[in-house]
Short mmCIF file of C-alpha atoms in Angstrom, two decimals:
data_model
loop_
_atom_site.label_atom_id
_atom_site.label_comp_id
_atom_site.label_asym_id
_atom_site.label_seq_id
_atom_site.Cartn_x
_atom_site.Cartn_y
_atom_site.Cartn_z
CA UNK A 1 0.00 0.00 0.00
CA UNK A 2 2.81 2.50 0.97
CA UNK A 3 4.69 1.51 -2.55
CA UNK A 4 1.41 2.62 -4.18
CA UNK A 5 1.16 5.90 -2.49
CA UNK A 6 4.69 6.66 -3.18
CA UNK A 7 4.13 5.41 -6.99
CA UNK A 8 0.85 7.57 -7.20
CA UNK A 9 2.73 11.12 -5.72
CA UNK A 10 5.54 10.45 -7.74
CA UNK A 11 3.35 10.18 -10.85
CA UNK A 12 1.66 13.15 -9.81
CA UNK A 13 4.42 15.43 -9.64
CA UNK A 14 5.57 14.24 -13.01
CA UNK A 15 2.42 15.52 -14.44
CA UNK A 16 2.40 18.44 -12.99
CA UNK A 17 6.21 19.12 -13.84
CA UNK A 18 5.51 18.39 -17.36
CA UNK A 19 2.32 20.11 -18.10
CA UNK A 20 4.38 23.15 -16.53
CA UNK A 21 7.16 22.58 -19.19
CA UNK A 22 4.82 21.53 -22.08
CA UNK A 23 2.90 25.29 -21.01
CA UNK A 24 6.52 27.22 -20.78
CA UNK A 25 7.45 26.19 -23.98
CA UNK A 26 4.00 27.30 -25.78
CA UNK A 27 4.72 30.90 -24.50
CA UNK A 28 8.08 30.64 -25.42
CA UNK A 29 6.82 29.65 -29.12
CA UNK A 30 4.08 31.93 -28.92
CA UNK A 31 6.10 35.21 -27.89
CA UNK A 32 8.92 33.96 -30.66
CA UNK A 33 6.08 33.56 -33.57
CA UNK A 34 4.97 37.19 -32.94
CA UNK A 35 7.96 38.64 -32.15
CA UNK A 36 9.10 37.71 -36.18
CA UNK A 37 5.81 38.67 -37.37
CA UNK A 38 5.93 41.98 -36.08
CA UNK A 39 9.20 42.69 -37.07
CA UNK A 40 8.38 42.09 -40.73
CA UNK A 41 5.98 44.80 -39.94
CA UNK A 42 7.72 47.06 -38.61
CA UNK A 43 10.30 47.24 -41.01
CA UNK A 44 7.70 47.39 -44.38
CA UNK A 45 6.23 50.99 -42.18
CA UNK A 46 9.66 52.45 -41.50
CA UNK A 47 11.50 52.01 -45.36
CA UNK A 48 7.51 52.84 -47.10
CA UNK A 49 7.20 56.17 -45.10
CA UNK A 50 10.78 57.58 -44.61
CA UNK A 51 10.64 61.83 -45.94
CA UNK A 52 13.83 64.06 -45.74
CA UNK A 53 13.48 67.38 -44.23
CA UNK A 54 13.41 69.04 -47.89
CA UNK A 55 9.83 66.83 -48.44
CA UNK A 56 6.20 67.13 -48.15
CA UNK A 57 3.91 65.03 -47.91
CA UNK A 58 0.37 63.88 -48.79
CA UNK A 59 -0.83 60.87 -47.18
CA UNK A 60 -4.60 59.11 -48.23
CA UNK A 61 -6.81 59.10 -45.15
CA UNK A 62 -10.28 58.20 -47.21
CA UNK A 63 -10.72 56.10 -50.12
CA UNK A 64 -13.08 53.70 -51.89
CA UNK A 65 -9.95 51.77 -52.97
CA UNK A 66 -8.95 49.99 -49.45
CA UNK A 67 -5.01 49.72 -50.78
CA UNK A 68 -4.98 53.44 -51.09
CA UNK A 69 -5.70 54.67 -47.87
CA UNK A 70 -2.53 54.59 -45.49
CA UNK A 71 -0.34 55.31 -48.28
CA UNK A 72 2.25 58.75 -48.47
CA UNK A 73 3.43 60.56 -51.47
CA UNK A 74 6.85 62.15 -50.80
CA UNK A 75 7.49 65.12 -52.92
CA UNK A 76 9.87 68.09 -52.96
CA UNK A 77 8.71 70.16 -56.08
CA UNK A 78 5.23 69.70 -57.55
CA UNK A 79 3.15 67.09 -57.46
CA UNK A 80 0.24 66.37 -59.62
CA UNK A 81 -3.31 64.58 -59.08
CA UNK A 82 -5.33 63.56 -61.17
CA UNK A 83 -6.92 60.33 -63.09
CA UNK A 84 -4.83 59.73 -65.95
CA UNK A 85 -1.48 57.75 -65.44
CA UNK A 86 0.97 60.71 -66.39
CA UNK A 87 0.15 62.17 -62.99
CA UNK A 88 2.11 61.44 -59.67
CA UNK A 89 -0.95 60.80 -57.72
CA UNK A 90 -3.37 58.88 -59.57
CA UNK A 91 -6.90 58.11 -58.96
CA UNK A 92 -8.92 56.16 -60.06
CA UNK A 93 -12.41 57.69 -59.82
CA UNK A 94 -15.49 59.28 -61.42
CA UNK A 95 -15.38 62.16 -59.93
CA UNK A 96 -11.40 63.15 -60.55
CA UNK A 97 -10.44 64.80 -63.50
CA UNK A 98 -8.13 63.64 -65.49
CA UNK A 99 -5.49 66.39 -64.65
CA UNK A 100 -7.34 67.45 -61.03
CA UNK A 101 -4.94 69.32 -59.24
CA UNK A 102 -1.32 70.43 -58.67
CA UNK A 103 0.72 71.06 -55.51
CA UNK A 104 3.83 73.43 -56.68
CA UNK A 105 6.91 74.60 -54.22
CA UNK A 106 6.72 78.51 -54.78
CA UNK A 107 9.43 81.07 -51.92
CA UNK A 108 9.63 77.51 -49.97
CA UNK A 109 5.79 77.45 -49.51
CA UNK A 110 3.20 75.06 -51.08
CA UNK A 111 0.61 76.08 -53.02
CA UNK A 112 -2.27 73.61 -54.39
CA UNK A 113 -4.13 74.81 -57.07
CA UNK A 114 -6.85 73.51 -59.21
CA UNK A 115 -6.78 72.63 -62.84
CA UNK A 116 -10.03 73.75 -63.88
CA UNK A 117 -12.11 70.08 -62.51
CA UNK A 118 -15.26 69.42 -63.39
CA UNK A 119 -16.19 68.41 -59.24
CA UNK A 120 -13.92 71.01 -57.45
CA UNK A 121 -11.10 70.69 -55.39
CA UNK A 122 -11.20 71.04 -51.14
CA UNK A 123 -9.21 72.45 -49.18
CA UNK A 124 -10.41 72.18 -45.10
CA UNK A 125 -13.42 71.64 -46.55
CA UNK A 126 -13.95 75.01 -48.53
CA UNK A 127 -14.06 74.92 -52.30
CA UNK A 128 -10.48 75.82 -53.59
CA UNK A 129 -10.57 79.53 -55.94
CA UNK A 130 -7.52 79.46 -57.91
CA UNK A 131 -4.81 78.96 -56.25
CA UNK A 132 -3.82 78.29 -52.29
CA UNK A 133 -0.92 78.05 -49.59
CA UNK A 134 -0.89 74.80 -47.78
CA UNK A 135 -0.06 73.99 -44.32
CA UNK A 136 0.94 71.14 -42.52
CA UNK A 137 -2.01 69.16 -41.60
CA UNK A 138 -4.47 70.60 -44.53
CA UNK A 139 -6.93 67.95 -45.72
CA UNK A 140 -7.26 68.11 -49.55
CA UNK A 141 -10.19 66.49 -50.96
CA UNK A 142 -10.34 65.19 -54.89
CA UNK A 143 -13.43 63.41 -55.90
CA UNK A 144 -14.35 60.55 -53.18
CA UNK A 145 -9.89 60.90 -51.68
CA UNK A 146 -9.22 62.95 -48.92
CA UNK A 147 -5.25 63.47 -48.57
CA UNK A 148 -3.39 65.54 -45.69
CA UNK A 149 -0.79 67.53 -46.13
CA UNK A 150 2.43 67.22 -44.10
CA UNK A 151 5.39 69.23 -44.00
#
């Protein structure tokens, strides 16, 4: 009976010893699985949205298109939106022109001005007359996009 006991106490602290290991080394494997996958990550934000000082920026905060929104367009001189594919920034949507509007580097201020569109260009919210100084954290709206300006 006492050789039972002993066998039975001794199994039971093997158990509980190895489930304890078995449970270590899933955290271990967990933290090691997401510790690669977010470093992938990490690395794809940093080299996609590195500016220099001498930059702008415009990044997409609304779009239809999903893949667009999230994504910044460095610049230092002009930059041009628009529909058709000789612009820098193209869109692909009804209500853009096909040559919408142009950002241009004028005395080391940016001015945005609009091409003549058929739907307008926005500014802050406030249809865009000819032509108009930017500042950092403007939102710019052409057709369904809204972009924001960074300096």
């Amino acid at each position: 009976m006492e050789a039972t006991a002993i066998g039975i106490k001794v199994l039971g602290i093997v158990l509980q010893y190895g489930l304890l290991i078995f449970l270590l080394l899933f955290v271990y494997k967990a933290i090691n699985f997401m510790a690669k996958d977010s470093k992938a990550i990490r690395t794809d934000i940093y080299t996609e949205t590195e500016i220099t000082v001498e930059e702008a920026v415009l990044t997409v905060l609304e779009a239809i298109d999903q893949r667009m929104i999230g994504r910044r367009f460095a610049f230092t001189e002009q930059i041009s939106i628009g529909r058709s594919d000789d612009n820098d920034i193209v869109i692909n949507d009804g209500y853009v022109s096909h040559h919408h509007a142009v950002i241009t580097l004028y005395n080391n201020l940016y001015v945005i001005e609009d091409l003549g569109s058929r739907n307008r260009t926005l500014v802050n919210g406030q249809e865009l007359e000819g032509r108009q100084y930017l500042q950092s954290g403007d939102m710019i709206s052409v057709g369904t996009v809204v972009l924001q300006f960074g300096r």
